[in-house]
CSV table of C-alpha atoms in Angstrom, one decimal:
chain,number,residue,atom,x,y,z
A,1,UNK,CA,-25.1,21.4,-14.7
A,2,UNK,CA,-21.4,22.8,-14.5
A,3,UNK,CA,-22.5,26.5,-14.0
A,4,UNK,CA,-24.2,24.0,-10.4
A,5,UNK,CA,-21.2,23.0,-9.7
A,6,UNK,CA,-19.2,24.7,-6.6
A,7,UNK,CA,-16.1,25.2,-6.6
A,8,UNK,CA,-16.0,24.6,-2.7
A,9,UNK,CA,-15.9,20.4,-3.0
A,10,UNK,CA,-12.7,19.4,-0.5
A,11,UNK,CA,-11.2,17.3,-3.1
A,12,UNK,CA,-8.0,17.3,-1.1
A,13,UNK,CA,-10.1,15.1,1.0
A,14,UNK,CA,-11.7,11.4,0.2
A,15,UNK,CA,-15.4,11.7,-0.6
A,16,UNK,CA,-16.3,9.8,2.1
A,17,UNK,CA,-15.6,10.4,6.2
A,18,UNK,CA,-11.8,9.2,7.1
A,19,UNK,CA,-13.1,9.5,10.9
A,20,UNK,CA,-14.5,5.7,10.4
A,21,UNK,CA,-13.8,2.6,9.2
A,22,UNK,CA,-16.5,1.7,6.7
A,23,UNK,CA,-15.6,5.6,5.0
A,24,UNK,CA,-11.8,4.6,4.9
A,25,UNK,CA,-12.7,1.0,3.2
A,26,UNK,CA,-15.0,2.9,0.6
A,27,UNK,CA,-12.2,4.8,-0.3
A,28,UNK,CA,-9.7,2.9,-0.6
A,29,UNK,CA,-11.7,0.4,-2.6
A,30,UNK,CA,-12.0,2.9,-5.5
A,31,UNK,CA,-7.8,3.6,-5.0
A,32,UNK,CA,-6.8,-0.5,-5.2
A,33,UNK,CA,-9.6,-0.8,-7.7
A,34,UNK,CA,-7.3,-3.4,-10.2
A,35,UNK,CA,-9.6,-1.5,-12.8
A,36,UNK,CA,-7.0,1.5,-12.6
A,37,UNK,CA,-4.2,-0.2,-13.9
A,38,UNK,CA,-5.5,-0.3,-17.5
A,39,UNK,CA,-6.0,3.6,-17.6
A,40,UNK,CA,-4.1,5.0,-20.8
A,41,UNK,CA,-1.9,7.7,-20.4
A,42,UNK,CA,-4.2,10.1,-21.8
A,43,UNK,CA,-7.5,9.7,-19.7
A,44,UNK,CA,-4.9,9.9,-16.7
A,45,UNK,CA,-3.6,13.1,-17.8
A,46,UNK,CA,-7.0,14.5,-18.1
A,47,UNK,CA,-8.0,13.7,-14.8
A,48,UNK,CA,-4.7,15.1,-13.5
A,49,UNK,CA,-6.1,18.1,-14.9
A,50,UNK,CA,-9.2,18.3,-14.4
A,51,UNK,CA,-8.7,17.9,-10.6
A,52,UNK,CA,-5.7,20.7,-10.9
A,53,UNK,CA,-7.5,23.3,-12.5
A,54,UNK,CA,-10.7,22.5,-10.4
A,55,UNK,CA,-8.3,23.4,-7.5
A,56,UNK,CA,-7.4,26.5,-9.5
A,57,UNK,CA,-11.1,27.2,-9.7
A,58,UNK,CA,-11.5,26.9,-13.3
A,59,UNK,CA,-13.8,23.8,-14.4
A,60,UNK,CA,-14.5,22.4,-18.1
A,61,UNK,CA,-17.8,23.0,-19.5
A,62,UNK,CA,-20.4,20.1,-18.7
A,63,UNK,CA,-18.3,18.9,-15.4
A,64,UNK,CA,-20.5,17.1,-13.0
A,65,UNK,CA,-19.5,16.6,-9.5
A,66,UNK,CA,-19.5,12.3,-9.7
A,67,UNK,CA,-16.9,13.3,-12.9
A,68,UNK,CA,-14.9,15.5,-10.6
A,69,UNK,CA,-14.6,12.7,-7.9
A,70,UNK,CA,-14.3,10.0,-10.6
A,71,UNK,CA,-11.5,12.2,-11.8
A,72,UNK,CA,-10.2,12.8,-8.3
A,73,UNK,CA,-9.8,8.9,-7.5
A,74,UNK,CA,-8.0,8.2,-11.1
A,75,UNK,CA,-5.7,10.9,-10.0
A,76,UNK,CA,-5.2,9.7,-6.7
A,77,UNK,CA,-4.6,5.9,-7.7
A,78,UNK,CA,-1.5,7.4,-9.9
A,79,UNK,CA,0.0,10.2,-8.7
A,80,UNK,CA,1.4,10.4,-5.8
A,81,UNK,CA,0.1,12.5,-2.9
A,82,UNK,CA,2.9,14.3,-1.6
A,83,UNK,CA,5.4,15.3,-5.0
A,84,UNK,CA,2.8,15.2,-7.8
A,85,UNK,CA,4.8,12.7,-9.4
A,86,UNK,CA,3.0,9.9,-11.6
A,87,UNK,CA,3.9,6.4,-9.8
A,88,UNK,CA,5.9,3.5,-11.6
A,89,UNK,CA,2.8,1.3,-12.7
A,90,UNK,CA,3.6,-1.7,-10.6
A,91,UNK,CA,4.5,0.2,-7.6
A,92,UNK,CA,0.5,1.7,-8.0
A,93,UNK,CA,-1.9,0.5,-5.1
A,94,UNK,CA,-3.9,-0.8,-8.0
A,95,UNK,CA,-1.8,-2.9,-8.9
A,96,UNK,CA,-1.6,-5.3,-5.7
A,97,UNK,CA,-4.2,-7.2,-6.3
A,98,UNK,CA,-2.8,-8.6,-9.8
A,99,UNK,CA,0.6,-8.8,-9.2
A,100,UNK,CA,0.7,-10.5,-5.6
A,101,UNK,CA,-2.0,-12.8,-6.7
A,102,UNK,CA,0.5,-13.8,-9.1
A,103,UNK,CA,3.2,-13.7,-6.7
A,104,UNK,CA,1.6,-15.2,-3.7
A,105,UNK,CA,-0.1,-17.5,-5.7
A,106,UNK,CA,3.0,-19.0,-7.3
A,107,UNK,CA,5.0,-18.7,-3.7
A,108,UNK,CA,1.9,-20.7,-2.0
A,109,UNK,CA,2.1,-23.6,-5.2
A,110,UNK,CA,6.0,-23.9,-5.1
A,111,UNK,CA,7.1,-24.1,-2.0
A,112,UNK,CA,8.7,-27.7,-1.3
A,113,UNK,CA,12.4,-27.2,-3.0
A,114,UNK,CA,14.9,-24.6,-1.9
A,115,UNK,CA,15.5,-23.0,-5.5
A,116,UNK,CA,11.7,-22.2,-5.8
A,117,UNK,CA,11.9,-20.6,-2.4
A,118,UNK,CA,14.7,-18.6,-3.0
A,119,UNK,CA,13.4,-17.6,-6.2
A,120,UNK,CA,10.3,-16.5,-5.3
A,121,UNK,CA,11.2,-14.8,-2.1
A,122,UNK,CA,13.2,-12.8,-4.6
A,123,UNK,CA,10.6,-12.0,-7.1
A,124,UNK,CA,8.3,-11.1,-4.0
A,125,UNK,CA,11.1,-8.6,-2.3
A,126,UNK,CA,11.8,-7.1,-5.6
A,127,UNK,CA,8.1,-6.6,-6.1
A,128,UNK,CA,7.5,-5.1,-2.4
A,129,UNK,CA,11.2,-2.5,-3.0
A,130,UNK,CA,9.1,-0.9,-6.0
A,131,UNK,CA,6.2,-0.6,-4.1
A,132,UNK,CA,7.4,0.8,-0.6
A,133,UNK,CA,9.4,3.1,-2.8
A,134,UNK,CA,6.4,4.3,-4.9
A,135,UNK,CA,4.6,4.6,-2.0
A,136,UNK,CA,6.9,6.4,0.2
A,137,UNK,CA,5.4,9.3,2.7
A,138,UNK,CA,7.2,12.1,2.0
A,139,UNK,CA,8.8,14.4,-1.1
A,140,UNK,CA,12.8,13.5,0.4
A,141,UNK,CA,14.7,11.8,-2.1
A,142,UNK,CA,16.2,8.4,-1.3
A,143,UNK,CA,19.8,7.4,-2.4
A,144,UNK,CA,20.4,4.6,-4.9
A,145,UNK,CA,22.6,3.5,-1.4
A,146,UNK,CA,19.8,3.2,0.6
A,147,UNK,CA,17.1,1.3,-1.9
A,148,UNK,CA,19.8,-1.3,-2.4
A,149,UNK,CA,20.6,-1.5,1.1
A,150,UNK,CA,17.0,-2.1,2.3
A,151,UNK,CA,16.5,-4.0,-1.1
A,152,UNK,CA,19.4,-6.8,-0.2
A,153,UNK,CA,18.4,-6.7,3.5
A,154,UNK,CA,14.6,-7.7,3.2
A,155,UNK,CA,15.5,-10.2,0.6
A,156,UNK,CA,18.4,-11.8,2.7
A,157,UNK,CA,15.4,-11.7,5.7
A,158,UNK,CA,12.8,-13.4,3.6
A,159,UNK,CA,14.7,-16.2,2.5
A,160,UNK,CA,16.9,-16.9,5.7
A,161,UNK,CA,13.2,-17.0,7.3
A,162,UNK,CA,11.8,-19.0,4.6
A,163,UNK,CA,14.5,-21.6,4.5
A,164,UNK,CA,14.7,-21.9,8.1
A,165,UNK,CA,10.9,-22.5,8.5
A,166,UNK,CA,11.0,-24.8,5.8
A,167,UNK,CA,13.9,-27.1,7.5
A,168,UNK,CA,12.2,-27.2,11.2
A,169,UNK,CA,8.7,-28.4,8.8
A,170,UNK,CA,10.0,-31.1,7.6
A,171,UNK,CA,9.0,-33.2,9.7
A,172,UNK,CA,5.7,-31.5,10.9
A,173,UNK,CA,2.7,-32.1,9.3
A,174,UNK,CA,2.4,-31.2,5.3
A,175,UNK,CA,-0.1,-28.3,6.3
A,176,UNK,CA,2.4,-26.4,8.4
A,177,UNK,CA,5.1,-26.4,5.7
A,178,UNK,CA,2.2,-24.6,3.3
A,179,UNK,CA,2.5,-21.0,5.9
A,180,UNK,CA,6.5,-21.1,5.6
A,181,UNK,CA,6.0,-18.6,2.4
A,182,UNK,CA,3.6,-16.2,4.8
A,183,UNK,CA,6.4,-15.9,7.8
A,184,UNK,CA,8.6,-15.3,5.3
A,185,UNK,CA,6.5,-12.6,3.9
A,186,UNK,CA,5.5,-11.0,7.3
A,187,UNK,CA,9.5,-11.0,8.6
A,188,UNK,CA,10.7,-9.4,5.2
A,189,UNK,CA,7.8,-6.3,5.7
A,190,UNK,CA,9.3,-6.1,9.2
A,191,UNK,CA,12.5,-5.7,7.3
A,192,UNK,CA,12.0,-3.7,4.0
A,193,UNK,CA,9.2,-0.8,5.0
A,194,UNK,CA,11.9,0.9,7.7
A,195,UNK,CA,14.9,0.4,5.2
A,196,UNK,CA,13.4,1.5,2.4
A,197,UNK,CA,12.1,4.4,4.5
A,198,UNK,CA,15.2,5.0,6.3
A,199,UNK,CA,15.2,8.3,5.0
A,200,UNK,CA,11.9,9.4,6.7
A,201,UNK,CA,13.2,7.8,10.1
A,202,UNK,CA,16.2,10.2,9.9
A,203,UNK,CA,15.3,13.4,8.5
A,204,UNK,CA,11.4,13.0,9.8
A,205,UNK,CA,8.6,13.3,7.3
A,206,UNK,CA,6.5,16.5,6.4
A,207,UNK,CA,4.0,17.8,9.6
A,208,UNK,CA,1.1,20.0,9.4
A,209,UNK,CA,-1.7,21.5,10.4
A,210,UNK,CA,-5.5,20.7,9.4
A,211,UNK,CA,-5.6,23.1,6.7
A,212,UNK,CA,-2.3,21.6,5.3
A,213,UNK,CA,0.1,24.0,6.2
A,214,UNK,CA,3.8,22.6,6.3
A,215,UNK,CA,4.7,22.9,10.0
A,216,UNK,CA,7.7,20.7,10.1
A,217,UNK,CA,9.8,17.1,9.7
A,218,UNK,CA,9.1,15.1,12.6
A,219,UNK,CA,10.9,11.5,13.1
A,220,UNK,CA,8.4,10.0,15.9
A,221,UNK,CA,6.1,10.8,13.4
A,222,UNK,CA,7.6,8.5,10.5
A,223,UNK,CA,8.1,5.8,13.4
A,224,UNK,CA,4.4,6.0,13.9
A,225,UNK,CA,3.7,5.8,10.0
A,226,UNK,CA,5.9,3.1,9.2
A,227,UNK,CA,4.4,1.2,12.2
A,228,UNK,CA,1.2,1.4,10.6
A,229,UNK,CA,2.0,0.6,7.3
A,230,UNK,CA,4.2,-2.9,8.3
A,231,UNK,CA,0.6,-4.0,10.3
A,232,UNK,CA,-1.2,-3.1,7.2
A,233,UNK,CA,0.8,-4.9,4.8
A,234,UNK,CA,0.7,-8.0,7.0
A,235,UNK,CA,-2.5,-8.0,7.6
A,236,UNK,CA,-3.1,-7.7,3.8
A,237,UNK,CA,-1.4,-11.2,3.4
A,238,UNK,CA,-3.4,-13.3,6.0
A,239,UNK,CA,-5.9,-14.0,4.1
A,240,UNK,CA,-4.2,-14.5,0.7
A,241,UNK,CA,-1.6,-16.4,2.8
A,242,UNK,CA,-3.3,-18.5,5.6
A,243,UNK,CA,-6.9,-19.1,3.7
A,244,UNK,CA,-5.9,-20.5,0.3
A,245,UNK,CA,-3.1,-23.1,1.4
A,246,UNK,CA,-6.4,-25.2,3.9
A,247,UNK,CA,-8.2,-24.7,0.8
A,248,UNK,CA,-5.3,-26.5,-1.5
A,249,UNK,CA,-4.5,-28.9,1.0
A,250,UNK,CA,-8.0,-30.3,1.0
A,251,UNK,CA,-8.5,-29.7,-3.1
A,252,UNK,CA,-5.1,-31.9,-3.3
A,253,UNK,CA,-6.3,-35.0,-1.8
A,254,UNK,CA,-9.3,-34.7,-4.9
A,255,UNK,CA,-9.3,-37.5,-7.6
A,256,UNK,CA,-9.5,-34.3,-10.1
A,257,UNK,CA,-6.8,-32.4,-9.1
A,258,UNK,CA,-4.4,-35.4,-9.0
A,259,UNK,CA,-5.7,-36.4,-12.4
A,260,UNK,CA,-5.0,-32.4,-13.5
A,261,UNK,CA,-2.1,-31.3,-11.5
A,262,UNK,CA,-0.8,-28.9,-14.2
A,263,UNK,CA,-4.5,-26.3,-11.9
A,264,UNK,CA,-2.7,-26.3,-9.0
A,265,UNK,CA,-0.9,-23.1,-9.8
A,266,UNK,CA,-4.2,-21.4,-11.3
A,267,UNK,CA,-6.2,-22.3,-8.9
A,268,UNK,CA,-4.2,-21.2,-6.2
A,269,UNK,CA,-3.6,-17.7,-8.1
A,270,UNK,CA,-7.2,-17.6,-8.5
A,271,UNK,CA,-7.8,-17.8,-4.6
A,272,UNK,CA,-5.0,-15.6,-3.8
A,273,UNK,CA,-6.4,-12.9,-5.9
A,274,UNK,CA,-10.3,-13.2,-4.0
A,275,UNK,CA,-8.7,-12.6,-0.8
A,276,UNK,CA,-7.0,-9.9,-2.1
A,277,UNK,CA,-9.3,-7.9,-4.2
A,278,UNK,CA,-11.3,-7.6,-0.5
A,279,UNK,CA,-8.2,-7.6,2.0
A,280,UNK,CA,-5.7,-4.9,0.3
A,281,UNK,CA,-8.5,-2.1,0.7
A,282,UNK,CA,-9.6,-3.4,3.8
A,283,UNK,CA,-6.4,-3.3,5.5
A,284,UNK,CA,-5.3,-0.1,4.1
A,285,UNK,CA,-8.0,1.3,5.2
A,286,UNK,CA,-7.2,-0.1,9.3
A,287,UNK,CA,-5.4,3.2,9.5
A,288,UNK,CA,-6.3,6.9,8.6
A,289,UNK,CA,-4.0,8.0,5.0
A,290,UNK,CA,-4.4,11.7,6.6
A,291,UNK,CA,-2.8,10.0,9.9
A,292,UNK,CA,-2.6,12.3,13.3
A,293,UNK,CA,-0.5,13.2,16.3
A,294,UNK,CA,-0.8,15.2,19.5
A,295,UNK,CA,2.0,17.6,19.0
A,296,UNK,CA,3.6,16.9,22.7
A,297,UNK,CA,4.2,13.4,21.1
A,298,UNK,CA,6.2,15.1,18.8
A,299,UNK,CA,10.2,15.6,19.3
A,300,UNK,CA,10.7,18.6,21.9
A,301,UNK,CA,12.5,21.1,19.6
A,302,UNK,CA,9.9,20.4,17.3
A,303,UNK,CA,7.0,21.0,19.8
A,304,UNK,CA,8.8,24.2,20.8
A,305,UNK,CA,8.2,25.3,17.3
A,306,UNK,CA,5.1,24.5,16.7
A,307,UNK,CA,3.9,26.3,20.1
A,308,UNK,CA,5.8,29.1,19.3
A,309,UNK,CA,4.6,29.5,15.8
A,310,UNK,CA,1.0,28.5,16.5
A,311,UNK,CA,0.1,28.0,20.1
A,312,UNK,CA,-3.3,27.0,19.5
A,313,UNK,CA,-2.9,23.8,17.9
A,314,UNK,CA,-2.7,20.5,19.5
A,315,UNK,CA,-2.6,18.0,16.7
A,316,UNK,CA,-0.6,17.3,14.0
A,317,UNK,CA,-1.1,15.7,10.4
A,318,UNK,CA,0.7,13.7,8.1
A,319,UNK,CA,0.3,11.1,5.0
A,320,UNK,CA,1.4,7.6,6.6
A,321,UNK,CA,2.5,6.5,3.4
A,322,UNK,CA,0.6,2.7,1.9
């Protein structure tokens, strides 16, 4: 079966088509899979290699092409696209789904005192630093300087918002106080994805044509990227955020619960984490990975460049970053 094999698959590529939606949500349900997480060092290794030598044209005896691609996707869920580098486990897209089921779940359940707030608006802002910095477009280094800046500023955001909200609740109805953690959450992505990307916004991120050729750093096309990112990031916590606290609300008022309070917090996690396991793929997948721009959207010296260089193309590509 390996001597079947070409060595012409576009593994550089997702399997399926990144033109559409549904192709998108297919991929990026095997990159969040939670599943990933519990790969050992070794079988991640050996798909790192099998899909580098495959690139190199060399394939091991017995390769089949749904072992190439089920190589290709541990690979992608650990390494990161743009330096090679393997990604701090927690910062990993497959690891969303447990750890801001946790997270969420536990900021959804304690809510009602200040300390819990700030605490957990804390946890959640440390959490999202690693991640925005794992998941980074780009192969620019960022300064210790500027992870603590955006790092401090996000958190500061998320718990200014979140005890703000929570003081003009108080005397709103015991429903409304429950979405105080998901403003809180939306204003701090506002916040932390451009500072922890500050870099990108300054020096540009990397530009290039449809076979992959480097053609530039272009800033409007980090502003564009980060855009993206911040709406998929919120729109990944709607449903964790707005779906389980009606839920909880109604579950509360249950002879069984108040006999049990000690399943508030597990049931909430467990709700969290169903909305999530379907909305962090679904959202990440609102917007292309390989993300594009018409190249007279691009800065001018840049676009002088590029028409110089290679007057025939029109668009641009880059990796938006998750």
């Amino acid at each position: 079966m390996s001597g079947d094999l070409p060595l012409n698959i576009n593994i550089k590529e997702p399997r399926w088509d990144q033109g559409t939606f549904m192709g998108r949500a297919q991929h990026f349900f095997m990159v969040t899979d939670p599943r990933n997480v519990l790969m050992s060092s070794e079988v991640l290794e050996d798909a790192r290699v099998t899909v580098e030598n495959y690139r190199l044209g060399i394939m091991k005896p017995g390769l089949t092409e749904d072992q190439l691609w089920r190589a290709k996707y541990i690979y992608d869920s650990a390494f990161h696209p743009d330096t090679g580098e393997k990604m701090l486990l927690i910062g990993r897209m497959s690891a969303q789904v447990p750890m801001n089921m946790t997270i969420t779940g536990c900021m959804l359940t304690f809510y009602r005192t200040t300390p819990a707030v700030v605490f957990w608006q804390w946890v959640n802002q440390s959490f999202n630093a690693i991640v925005n910095y794992t998941n980074r477009s780009g192969d620019a280094p960022i300064t210790v300087n500027q992870l603590g800046a955006a790092y401090v500023s996000a958190t500061t955001g998320a718990v200014i918002t979140a005890l703000g909200l929570k003081a003009l609740t108080k005397r709103l109805p015991a429903i409304i106080g429950r979405f105080v953690p998901f403003a809180a959450v939306a204003a701090a992505n506002c916040i932390n994805i451009p500072f922890m990307r500050q870099r990108e916004l300054k020096c540009g991120i990397p530009v290039t044509d449809a076979e992959g050729k480097r053609l530039g750093e272009s800033s409007t096309a980090a502003q564009q990227a980060i855009v993206q990112v911040v709406v998929s990031r919120i729109g990944m916590a709607v449903p964790a955020m707005a779906i389980p606290p009606v839920i909880m609300n109604a579950l509360e008022k249950k002879a069984f619960m108040k006999r049990f309070p000690v399943l508030n917090a597990p049931v909430q996690v467990g709700l969290v984490g169903l909305c999530l396991v379907f909305a962090t793929p679904l959202c990440c997948a609102l917007f292309p990975q390989k993300s594009s721009m018409k190249v007279s959207s691009l800065e001018p010296e840049l676009q002088e460049r590029i028409r110089q260089n290679n007057p025939h193309i029109t668009t641009v590509y880059f990796n938006k970053g998750l």
